[in-house]
mmCIF file of N, CA and C in Angstrom:
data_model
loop_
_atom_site.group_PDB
_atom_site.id
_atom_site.type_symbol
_atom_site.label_atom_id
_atom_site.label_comp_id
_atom_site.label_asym_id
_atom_site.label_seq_id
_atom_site.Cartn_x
_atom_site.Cartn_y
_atom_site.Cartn_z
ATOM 1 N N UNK E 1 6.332 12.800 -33.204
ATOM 2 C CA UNK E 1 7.550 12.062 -32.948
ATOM 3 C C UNK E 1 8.696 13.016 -32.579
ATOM 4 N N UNK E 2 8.875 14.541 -32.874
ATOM 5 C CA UNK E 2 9.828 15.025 -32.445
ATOM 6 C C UNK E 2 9.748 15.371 -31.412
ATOM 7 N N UNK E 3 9.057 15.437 -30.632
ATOM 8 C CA UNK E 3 9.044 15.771 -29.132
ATOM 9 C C UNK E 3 9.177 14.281 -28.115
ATOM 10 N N UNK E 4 9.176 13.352 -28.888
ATOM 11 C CA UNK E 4 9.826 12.525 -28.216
ATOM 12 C C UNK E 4 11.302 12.243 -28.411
ATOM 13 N N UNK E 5 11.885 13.376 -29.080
ATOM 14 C CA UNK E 5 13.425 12.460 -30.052
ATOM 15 C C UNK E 5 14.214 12.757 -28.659
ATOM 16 N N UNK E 6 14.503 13.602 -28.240
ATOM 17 C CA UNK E 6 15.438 13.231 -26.564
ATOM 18 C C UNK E 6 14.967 11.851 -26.438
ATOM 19 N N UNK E 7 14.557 11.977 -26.018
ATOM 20 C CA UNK E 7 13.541 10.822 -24.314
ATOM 21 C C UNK E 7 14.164 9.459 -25.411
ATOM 22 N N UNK E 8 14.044 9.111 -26.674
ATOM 23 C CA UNK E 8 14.208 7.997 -27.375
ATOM 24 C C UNK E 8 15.935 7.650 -27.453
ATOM 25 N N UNK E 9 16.478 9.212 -28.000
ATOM 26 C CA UNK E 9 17.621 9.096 -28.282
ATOM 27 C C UNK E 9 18.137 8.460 -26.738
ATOM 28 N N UNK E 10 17.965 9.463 -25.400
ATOM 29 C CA UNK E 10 18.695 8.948 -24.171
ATOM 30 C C UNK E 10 18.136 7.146 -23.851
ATOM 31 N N UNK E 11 17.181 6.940 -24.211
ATOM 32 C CA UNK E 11 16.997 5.919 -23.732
ATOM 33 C C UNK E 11 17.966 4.688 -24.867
ATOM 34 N N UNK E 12 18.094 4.848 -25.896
ATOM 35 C CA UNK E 12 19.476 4.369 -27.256
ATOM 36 C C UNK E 12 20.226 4.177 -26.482
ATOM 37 N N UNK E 13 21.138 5.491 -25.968
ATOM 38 C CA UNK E 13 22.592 5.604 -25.164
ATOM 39 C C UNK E 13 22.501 4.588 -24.284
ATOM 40 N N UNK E 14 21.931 4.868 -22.608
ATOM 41 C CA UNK E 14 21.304 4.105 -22.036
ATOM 42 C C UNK E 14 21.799 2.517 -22.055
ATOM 43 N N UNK E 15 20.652 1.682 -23.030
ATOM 44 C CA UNK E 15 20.350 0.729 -23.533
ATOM 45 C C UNK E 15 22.206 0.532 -24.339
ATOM 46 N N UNK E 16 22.335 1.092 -24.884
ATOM 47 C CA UNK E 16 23.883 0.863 -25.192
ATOM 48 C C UNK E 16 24.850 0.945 -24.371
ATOM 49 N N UNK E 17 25.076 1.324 -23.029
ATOM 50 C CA UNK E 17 25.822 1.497 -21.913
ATOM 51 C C UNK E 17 25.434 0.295 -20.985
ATOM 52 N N UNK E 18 24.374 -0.322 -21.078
ATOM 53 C CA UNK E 18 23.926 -1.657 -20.425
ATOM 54 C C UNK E 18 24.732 -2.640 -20.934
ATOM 55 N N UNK E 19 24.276 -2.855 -22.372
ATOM 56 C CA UNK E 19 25.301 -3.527 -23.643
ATOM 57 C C UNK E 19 26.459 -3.561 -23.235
ATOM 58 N N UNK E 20 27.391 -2.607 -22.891
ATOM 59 C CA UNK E 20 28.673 -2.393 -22.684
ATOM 60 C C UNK E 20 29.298 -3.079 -21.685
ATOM 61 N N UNK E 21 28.730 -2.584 -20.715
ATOM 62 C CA UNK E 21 28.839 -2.548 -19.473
ATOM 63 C C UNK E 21 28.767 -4.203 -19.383
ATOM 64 N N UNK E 22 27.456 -4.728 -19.628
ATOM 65 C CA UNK E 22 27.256 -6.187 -19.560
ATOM 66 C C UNK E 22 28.482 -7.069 -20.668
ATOM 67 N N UNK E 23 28.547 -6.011 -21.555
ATOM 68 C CA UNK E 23 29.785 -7.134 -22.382
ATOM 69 C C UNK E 23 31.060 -7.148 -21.635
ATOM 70 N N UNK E 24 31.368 -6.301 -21.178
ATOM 71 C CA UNK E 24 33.093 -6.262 -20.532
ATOM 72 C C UNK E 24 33.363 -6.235 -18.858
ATOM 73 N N UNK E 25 32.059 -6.839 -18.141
ATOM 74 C CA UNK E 25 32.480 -6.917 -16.881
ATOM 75 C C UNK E 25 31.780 -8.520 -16.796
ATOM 76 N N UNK E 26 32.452 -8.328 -15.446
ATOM 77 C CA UNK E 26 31.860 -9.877 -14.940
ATOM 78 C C UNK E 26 32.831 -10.619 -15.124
ATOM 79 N N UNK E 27 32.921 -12.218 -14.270
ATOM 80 C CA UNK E 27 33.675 -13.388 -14.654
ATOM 81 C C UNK E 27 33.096 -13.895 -15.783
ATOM 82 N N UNK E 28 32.291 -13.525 -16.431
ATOM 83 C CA UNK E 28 31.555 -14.321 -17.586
ATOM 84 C C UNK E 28 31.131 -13.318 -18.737
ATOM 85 N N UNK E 29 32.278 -12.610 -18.633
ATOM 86 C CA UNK E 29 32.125 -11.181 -19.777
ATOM 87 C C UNK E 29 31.905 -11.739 -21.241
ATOM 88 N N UNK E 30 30.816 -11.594 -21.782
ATOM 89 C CA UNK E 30 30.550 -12.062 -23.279
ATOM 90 C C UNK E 30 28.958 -11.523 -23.477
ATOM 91 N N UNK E 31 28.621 -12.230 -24.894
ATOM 92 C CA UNK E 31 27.504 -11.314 -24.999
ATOM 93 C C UNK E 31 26.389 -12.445 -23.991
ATOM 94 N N UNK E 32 26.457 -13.614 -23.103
ATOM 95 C CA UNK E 32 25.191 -13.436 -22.483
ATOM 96 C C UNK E 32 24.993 -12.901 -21.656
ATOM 97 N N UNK E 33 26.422 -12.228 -20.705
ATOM 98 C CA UNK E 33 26.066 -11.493 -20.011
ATOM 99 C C UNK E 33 25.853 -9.517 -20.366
ATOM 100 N N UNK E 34 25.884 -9.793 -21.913
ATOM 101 C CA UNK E 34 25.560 -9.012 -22.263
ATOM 102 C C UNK E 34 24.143 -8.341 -22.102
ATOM 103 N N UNK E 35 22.963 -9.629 -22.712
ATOM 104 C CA UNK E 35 22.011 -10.133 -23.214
ATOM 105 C C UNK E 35 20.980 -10.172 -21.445
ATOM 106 N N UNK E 36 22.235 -10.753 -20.273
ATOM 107 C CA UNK E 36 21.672 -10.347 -19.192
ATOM 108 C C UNK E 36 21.388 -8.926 -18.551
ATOM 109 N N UNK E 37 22.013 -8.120 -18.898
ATOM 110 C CA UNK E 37 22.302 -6.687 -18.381
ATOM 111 C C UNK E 37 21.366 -5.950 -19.375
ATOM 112 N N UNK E 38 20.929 -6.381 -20.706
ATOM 113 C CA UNK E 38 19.763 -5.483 -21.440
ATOM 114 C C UNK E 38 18.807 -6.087 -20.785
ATOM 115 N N UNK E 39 18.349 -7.059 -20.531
ATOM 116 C CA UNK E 39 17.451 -7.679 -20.044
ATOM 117 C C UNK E 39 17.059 -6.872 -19.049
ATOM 118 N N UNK E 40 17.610 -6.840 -17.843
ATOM 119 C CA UNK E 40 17.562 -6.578 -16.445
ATOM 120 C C UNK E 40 17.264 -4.400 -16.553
ATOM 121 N N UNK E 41 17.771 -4.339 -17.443
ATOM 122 C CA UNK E 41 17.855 -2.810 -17.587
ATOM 123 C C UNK E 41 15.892 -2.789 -18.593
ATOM 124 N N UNK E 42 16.107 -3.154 -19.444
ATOM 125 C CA UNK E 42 14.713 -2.953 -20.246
ATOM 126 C C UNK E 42 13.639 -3.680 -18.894
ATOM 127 N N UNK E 43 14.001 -4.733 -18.274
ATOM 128 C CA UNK E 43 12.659 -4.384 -17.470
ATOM 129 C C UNK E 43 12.267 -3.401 -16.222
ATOM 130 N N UNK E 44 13.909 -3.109 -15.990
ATOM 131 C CA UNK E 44 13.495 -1.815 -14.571
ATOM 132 C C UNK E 44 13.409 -0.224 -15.266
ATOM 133 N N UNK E 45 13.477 -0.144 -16.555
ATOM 134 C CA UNK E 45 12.707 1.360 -17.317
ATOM 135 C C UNK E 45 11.432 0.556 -17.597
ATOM 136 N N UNK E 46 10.936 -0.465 -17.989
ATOM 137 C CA UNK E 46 9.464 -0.885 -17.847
ATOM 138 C C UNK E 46 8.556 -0.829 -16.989
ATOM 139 N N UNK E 47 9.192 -0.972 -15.655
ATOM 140 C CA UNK E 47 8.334 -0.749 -14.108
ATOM 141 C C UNK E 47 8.495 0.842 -14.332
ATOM 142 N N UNK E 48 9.387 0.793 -13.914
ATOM 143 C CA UNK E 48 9.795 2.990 -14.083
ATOM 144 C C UNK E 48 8.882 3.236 -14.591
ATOM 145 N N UNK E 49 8.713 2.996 -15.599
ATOM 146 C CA UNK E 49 7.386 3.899 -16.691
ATOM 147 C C UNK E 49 6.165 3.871 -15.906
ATOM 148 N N UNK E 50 5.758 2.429 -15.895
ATOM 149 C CA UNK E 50 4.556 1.958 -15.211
ATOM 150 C C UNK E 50 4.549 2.145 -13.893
ATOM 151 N N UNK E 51 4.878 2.195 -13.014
ATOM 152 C CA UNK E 51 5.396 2.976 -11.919
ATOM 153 C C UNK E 51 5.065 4.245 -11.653
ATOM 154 N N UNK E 52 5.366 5.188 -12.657
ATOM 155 C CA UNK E 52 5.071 6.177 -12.461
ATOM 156 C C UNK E 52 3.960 7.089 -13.288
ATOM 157 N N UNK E 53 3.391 5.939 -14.077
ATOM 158 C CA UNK E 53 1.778 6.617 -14.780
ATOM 159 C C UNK E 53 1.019 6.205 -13.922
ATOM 160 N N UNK E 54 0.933 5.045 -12.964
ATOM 161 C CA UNK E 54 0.232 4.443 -12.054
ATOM 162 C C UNK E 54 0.325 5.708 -10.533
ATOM 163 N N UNK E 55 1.250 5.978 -10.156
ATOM 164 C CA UNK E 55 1.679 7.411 -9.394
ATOM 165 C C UNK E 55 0.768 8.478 -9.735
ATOM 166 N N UNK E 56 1.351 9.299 -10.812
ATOM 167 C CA UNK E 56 0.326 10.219 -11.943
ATOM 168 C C UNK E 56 -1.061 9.683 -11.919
ATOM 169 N N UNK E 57 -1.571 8.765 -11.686
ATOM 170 C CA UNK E 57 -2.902 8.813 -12.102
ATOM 171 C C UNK E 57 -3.617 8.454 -10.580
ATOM 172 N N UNK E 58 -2.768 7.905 -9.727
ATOM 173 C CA UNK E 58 -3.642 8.144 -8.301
ATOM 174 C C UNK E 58 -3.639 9.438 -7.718
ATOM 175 N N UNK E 59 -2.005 10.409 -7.833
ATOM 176 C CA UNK E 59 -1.875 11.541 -7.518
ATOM 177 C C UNK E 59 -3.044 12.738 -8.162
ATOM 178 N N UNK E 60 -3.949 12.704 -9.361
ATOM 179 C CA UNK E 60 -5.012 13.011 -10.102
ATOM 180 C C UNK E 60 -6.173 13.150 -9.486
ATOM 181 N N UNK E 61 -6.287 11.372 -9.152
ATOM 182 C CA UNK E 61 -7.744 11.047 -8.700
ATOM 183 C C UNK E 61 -7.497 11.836 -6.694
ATOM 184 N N UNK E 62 -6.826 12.003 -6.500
ATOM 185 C CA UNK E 62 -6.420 12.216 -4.881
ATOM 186 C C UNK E 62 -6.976 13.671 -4.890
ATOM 187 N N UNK E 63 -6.300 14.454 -5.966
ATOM 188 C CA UNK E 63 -6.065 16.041 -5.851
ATOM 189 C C UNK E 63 -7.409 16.568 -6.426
ATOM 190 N N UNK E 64 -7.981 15.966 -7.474
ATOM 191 C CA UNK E 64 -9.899 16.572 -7.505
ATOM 192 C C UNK E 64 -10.549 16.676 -6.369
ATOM 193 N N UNK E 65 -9.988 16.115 -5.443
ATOM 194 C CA UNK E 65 -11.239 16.533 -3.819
ATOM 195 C C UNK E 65 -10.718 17.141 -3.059
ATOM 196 N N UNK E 66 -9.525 17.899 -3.172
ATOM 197 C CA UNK E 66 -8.614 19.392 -2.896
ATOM 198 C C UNK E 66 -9.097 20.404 -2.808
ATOM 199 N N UNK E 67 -8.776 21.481 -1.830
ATOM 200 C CA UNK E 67 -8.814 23.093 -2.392
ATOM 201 C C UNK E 67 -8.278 23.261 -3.129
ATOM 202 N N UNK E 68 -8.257 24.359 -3.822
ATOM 203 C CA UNK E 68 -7.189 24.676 -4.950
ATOM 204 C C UNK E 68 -6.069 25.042 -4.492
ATOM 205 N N UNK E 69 -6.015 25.840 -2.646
ATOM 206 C CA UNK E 69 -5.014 26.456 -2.075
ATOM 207 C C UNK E 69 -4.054 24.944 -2.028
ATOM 208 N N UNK E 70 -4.621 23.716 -1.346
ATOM 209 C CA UNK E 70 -3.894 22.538 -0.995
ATOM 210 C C UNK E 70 -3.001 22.263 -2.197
ATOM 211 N N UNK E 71 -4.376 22.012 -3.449
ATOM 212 C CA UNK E 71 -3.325 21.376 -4.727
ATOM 213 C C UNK E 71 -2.224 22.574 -5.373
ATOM 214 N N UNK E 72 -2.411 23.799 -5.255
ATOM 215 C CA UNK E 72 -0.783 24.199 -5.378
ATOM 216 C C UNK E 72 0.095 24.371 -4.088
ATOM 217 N N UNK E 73 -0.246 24.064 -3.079
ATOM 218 C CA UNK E 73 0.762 24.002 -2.304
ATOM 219 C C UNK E 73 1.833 22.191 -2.989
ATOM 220 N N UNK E 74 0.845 20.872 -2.875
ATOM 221 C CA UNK E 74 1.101 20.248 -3.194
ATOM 222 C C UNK E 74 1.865 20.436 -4.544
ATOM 223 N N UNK E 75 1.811 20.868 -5.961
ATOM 224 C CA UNK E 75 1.958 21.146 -6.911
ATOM 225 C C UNK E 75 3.237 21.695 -7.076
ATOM 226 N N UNK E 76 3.614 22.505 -5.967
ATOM 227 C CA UNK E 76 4.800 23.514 -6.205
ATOM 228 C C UNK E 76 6.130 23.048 -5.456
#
């Protein structure tokens, strides 16, 4: 767990700056548009994530049938 404590803590802040942000803007500033703006934020770091293990894991299967010269050119 401590090598995740960044990555958790920034994603707290984050997630609290959505909060914010969604409570005090808008013509309809309150908490549903609070409630809209966590919403909308927790599902585009959900794709993000998934997004990019799905990336990582084709970029994997691609680079095993590489030279080694290709995959660190690619790599670097």
């Amino acid at each position: 767990m401590k090598h995740f404590r960044f990555s958790i803590f920034f994603t707290v802040v984050c997630l609290a700056l959505s909060a914010y942000w969604g409570f005090t803007h808008g013509p309809e500033a309150g908490v549903s548009t609070m409630l809209k703006a966590l919403t909308i934020t927790a599902i585009l770091a959900v794709m993000e994530v998934s997004l990019s293990f799905d990336n990582a894991v084709v970029n994997a299967s691609v680079l095993r049938n590489w030279d080694p010269f290709w995959k660190m050119i690619f790599l670097t």
